[in-house]
mmCIF file of C-alpha atoms in Angstrom:
data_model
loop_
_atom_site.group_PDB
_atom_site.id
_atom_site.type_symbol
_atom_site.label_atom_id
_atom_site.label_comp_id
_atom_site.label_asym_id
_atom_site.label_seq_id
_atom_site.Cartn_x
_atom_site.Cartn_y
_atom_site.Cartn_z
ATOM 1 C CA THR A 1 87.900 -86.734 -63.981
ATOM 2 C CA HIS A 2 87.318 -88.775 -67.037
ATOM 3 C CA MET A 3 84.310 -91.428 -67.172
ATOM 4 C CA SER A 4 84.598 -94.345 -69.418
ATOM 5 C CA THR A 5 81.568 -94.903 -71.791
ATOM 6 C CA ALA A 6 80.412 -97.907 -69.992
ATOM 7 C CA SER A 7 80.293 -96.179 -66.657
ATOM 8 C CA ALA A 8 78.519 -93.207 -68.156
ATOM 9 C CA ALA A 9 75.934 -95.446 -69.656
ATOM 10 C CA ALA A 10 75.463 -97.318 -66.258
ATOM 11 C CA ALA A 11 75.253 -94.093 -64.536
ATOM 12 C CA ALA A 12 72.494 -93.072 -66.813
ATOM 13 C CA THR A 13 70.424 -96.006 -66.291
ATOM 14 C CA ALA A 14 70.918 -96.546 -62.718
ATOM 15 C CA ALA A 15 67.734 -95.779 -60.383
ATOM 16 C CA PRO A 16 67.591 -92.596 -58.811
ATOM 17 C CA PRO A 17 68.318 -92.661 -55.028
ATOM 18 C CA ALA A 18 65.771 -93.574 -52.917
ATOM 19 C CA PRO A 19 63.836 -90.755 -51.147
ATOM 20 C CA LEU A 20 64.493 -90.152 -47.327
ATOM 21 C CA PRO A 21 61.679 -91.446 -45.167
ATOM 22 C CA VAL A 22 59.175 -88.823 -43.919
ATOM 23 C CA PRO A 23 58.978 -88.713 -40.112
ATOM 24 C CA PRO A 24 55.169 -89.343 -39.059
ATOM 25 C CA PRO A 25 53.509 -85.993 -37.894
ATOM 26 C CA PRO A 26 53.428 -85.317 -34.252
ATOM 27 C CA ALA A 27 50.570 -87.018 -32.434
ATOM 28 C CA GLY A 28 47.467 -84.622 -31.993
ATOM 29 C CA SER A 29 48.481 -82.468 -35.021
ATOM 30 C CA ALA A 30 45.723 -82.075 -37.766
ATOM 31 C CA SER A 31 47.412 -83.871 -40.293
ATOM 32 C CA ALA A 32 47.742 -86.892 -37.876
ATOM 33 C CA GLU A 33 43.872 -87.205 -37.836
ATOM 34 C CA VAL A 34 41.901 -89.355 -40.311
ATOM 35 C CA PRO A 35 39.849 -87.309 -42.526
ATOM 36 C CA VAL A 36 36.139 -87.372 -41.845
ATOM 37 C CA GLN A 37 33.979 -88.283 -44.929
ATOM 38 C CA HIS A 38 31.496 -86.087 -46.278
ATOM 39 C CA ALA A 39 27.700 -87.170 -46.116
ATOM 40 C CA SER A 40 24.556 -85.949 -47.671
ATOM 41 C CA ARG A 41 20.980 -86.651 -47.903
ATOM 42 C CA PRO A 42 18.508 -85.691 -50.706
ATOM 43 C CA ILE A 43 15.301 -83.951 -49.466
ATOM 44 C CA VAL A 44 12.474 -82.283 -51.086
ATOM 45 C CA VAL A 45 11.251 -78.632 -50.039
ATOM 46 C CA GLY A 46 7.675 -77.796 -51.334
ATOM 47 C CA SER A 47 4.122 -76.997 -51.011
ATOM 48 C CA CYS A 48 0.667 -78.334 -52.038
ATOM 49 C CA ALA A 49 -2.270 -75.889 -52.156
ATOM 50 C CA TYR A 50 -5.986 -76.780 -52.970
ATOM 51 C CA TRP A 51 -8.344 -74.042 -53.893
ATOM 52 C CA ARG A 52 -11.418 -74.276 -51.337
ATOM 53 C CA GLY A 53 -13.902 -73.125 -53.936
ATOM 54 C CA LYS A 54 -16.172 -70.196 -54.565
ATOM 55 C CA GLU A 55 -17.913 -70.831 -51.303
ATOM 56 C CA ALA A 56 -14.606 -70.096 -49.442
ATOM 57 C CA GLU A 57 -14.026 -66.839 -47.525
ATOM 58 C CA GLU A 58 -11.839 -64.584 -49.873
ATOM 59 C CA SER A 59 -9.087 -64.381 -47.286
ATOM 60 C CA LYS A 60 -8.976 -68.070 -46.980
ATOM 61 C CA SER A 61 -9.359 -69.231 -50.651
ATOM 62 C CA HIS A 62 -6.784 -71.896 -50.447
ATOM 63 C CA GLU A 63 -5.557 -74.411 -47.966
ATOM 64 C CA TRP A 64 -1.888 -75.034 -48.271
ATOM 65 C CA THR A 65 0.810 -77.238 -46.905
ATOM 66 C CA VAL A 66 4.527 -76.141 -47.036
ATOM 67 C CA TYR A 67 7.135 -79.107 -46.087
ATOM 68 C CA VAL A 68 10.544 -80.553 -45.908
ATOM 69 C CA ARG A 69 10.707 -84.477 -46.851
ATOM 70 C CA ALA A 70 13.201 -87.048 -47.384
ATOM 71 C CA ALA A 71 13.517 -87.512 -51.235
ATOM 72 C CA SER A 72 12.663 -91.145 -50.781
ATOM 73 C CA PRO A 73 9.460 -91.843 -49.289
ATOM 74 C CA ASP A 74 10.841 -94.898 -47.531
ATOM 75 C CA GLU A 75 13.356 -92.766 -45.532
ATOM 76 C CA ASP A 76 12.423 -91.185 -42.093
ATOM 77 C CA PRO A 77 13.689 -87.510 -42.287
ATOM 78 C CA GLY A 78 13.586 -87.630 -38.474
ATOM 79 C CA LEU A 79 16.852 -89.766 -38.355
ATOM 80 C CA PHE A 80 18.655 -86.804 -39.416
ATOM 81 C CA ILE A 81 16.404 -83.661 -39.054
ATOM 82 C CA LYS A 82 16.165 -82.432 -35.714
ATOM 83 C CA ARG A 83 13.592 -79.631 -36.318
ATOM 84 C CA VAL A 84 12.392 -77.498 -39.208
ATOM 85 C CA VAL A 85 11.658 -73.713 -38.586
ATOM 86 C CA PHE A 86 9.218 -72.024 -40.918
ATOM 87 C CA GLN A 87 9.084 -68.320 -41.520
ATOM 88 C CA LEU A 88 5.800 -67.635 -43.131
ATOM 89 C CA HIS A 89 4.302 -64.170 -44.274
ATOM 90 C CA PRO A 90 3.969 -61.731 -41.560
ATOM 91 C CA THR A 91 0.443 -61.412 -41.556
ATOM 92 C CA ILE A 92 -0.087 -65.051 -40.470
ATOM 93 C CA THR A 93 0.009 -65.413 -36.786
ATOM 94 C CA PRO A 94 2.138 -66.803 -35.625
ATOM 95 C CA SER A 95 4.475 -66.225 -38.484
ATOM 96 C CA THR A 96 7.361 -68.495 -37.134
ATOM 97 C CA ARG A 97 6.559 -72.211 -36.925
ATOM 98 C CA THR A 98 8.938 -74.527 -35.298
ATOM 99 C CA VAL A 99 8.225 -78.316 -35.996
ATOM 100 C CA GLU A 100 10.272 -80.834 -33.914
ATOM 101 C CA ALA A 101 9.322 -84.133 -35.461
ATOM 102 C CA PRO A 102 8.034 -85.561 -38.847
ATOM 103 C CA PRO A 103 6.215 -84.889 -40.801
ATOM 104 C CA PHE A 104 8.199 -81.370 -40.990
ATOM 105 C CA GLU A 105 5.233 -79.454 -42.446
ATOM 106 C CA VAL A 106 2.910 -76.574 -41.600
ATOM 107 C CA THR A 107 -0.689 -76.287 -43.131
ATOM 108 C CA GLU A 108 -2.492 -72.845 -43.278
ATOM 109 C CA GLN A 109 -5.112 -71.044 -45.181
ATOM 110 C CA GLY A 110 -4.701 -68.044 -47.143
ATOM 111 C CA TRP A 111 -5.187 -66.172 -50.467
ATOM 112 C CA GLY A 112 -1.622 -64.956 -51.521
ATOM 113 C CA GLU A 113 1.536 -66.232 -52.553
ATOM 114 C CA PHE A 114 4.843 -65.361 -50.761
ATOM 115 C CA GLU A 115 8.246 -66.706 -50.099
ATOM 116 C CA VAL A 116 8.723 -69.005 -47.038
ATOM 117 C CA GLY A 117 11.944 -69.014 -45.277
ATOM 118 C CA ILE A 118 13.083 -72.536 -43.904
ATOM 119 C CA LYS A 119 15.924 -73.445 -41.535
ATOM 120 C CA VAL A 120 16.605 -77.075 -41.173
ATOM 121 C CA TYR A 121 18.355 -77.950 -37.912
ATOM 122 C CA TYR A 122 19.948 -81.545 -38.069
ATOM 123 C CA HIS A 123 21.081 -83.963 -35.233
ATOM 124 C CA GLY A 124 24.391 -83.388 -33.805
ATOM 125 C CA GLY A 125 24.755 -79.881 -34.945
ATOM 126 C CA GLU A 126 23.382 -76.415 -33.939
ATOM 127 C CA ARG A 127 23.978 -74.544 -37.431
ATOM 128 C CA ALA A 128 20.869 -74.543 -39.656
ATOM 129 C CA VAL A 129 20.685 -75.022 -43.440
ATOM 130 C CA ASP A 130 18.732 -72.428 -45.042
ATOM 131 C CA PHE A 131 16.179 -72.760 -47.798
ATOM 132 C CA SER A 132 13.742 -70.549 -49.496
ATOM 133 C CA HIS A 133 10.468 -71.552 -51.094
ATOM 134 C CA LEU A 134 7.841 -69.832 -53.043
ATOM 135 C CA LEU A 135 4.474 -70.762 -51.789
ATOM 136 C CA LYS A 136 2.445 -71.174 -55.204
ATOM 137 C CA LEU A 137 -1.364 -71.199 -55.020
ATOM 138 C CA TYR A 138 -2.320 -70.569 -58.558
ATOM 139 C CA PRO A 139 -1.397 -72.905 -61.515
ATOM 140 C CA GLU A 140 0.812 -72.045 -64.227
ATOM 141 C CA ALA A 141 0.358 -72.764 -67.920
ATOM 142 C CA GLU A 142 1.295 -76.223 -68.652
ATOM 143 C CA VAL A 143 2.696 -75.254 -72.108
ATOM 144 C CA ALA A 144 4.668 -72.114 -72.629
ATOM 145 C CA GLY A 145 2.451 -69.133 -74.058
ATOM 146 C CA SER A 146 -0.908 -71.150 -73.409
ATOM 147 C CA PRO A 147 -3.377 -69.990 -70.648
ATOM 148 C CA ALA A 148 -2.918 -71.310 -67.072
ATOM 149 C CA ARG A 149 -5.551 -74.073 -66.204
ATOM 150 C CA GLU A 150 -8.641 -73.443 -64.405
ATOM 151 C CA LEU A 151 -8.705 -73.522 -60.684
ATOM 152 C CA SER A 152 -10.165 -76.690 -59.319
ATOM 153 C CA ILE A 153 -10.954 -78.149 -56.007
ATOM 154 C CA ASP A 154 -9.903 -81.420 -57.094
ATOM 155 C CA ARG A 155 -6.341 -80.712 -58.554
ATOM 156 C CA PRO A 156 -3.901 -79.352 -56.291
ATOM 157 C CA VAL A 157 -1.005 -76.967 -57.085
ATOM 158 C CA VAL A 158 2.456 -78.614 -56.224
ATOM 159 C CA ALA A 159 5.509 -76.850 -56.080
ATOM 160 C CA GLU A 160 8.656 -78.849 -55.249
ATOM 161 C CA LYS A 161 12.394 -78.664 -55.286
ATOM 162 C CA TYR A 162 14.896 -81.328 -54.747
ATOM 163 C CA ASP A 163 17.852 -80.539 -52.928
ATOM 164 C CA GLU A 164 20.620 -81.927 -50.748
ATOM 165 C CA ILE A 165 21.892 -81.320 -47.244
ATOM 166 C CA VAL A 166 25.551 -81.783 -47.431
ATOM 167 C CA TRP A 167 27.824 -82.239 -44.104
ATOM 168 C CA ALA A 168 31.388 -81.528 -44.600
ATOM 169 C CA GLU A 169 32.427 -83.094 -41.247
ATOM 170 C CA PRO A 170 29.367 -84.933 -39.757
ATOM 171 C CA SER A 171 29.215 -85.286 -36.109
ATOM 172 C CA ALA A 172 29.598 -88.881 -34.518
ATOM 173 C CA GLU A 173 25.852 -88.758 -33.521
ATOM 174 C CA LEU A 174 24.819 -87.912 -36.966
ATOM 175 C CA ARG A 175 27.018 -90.297 -38.654
ATOM 176 C CA ALA A 176 25.345 -93.070 -36.570
ATOM 177 C CA ARG A 177 21.851 -91.757 -37.389
ATOM 178 C CA LEU A 178 22.661 -91.790 -41.026
ATOM 179 C CA SER A 179 24.163 -95.458 -40.912
ATOM 180 C CA GLU A 180 21.057 -96.462 -39.305
ATOM 181 C CA ALA A 181 19.166 -94.934 -42.114
ATOM 182 C CA LEU A 182 20.757 -97.238 -44.436
ATOM 183 C CA GLN A 183 20.009 -100.483 -42.780
#
């Protein structure tokens, strides 16, 4: 067949055909569900240690606290944290400490630095979020290459790390608790 110039130009500028309607997914299928928004909360995992002075027993030269806190001092971490399990050095008895309510911290006395294992359990879920923290007792140099500062009973050694707990699909209970925290 032969097309005239006018009809060829009209065909070239005509709108493409409308797409066929896509039927809705069957009820109960995964794609029919509304996606759940992610949620997150900033936290601080850290420790604070004080040298107890020259008169302290050698094996208890420092008093230290290891903790998990909300990043904001105005936020109650108990709204989203159910419990925290601290795994201390095996020479400390008991070496596993479970804290069920804020403040989520453990205070002890000792002489050595070690890695603390931390499991944070949150409301509305049984899986834990794992963290690791190096308990620092001795001050580091404030400027690279200079000597570390002297031990002082008045000046603590603080080691903190900012982190976030992120929930890909928070439970209804956790979403309600996080909403309450924002009010």
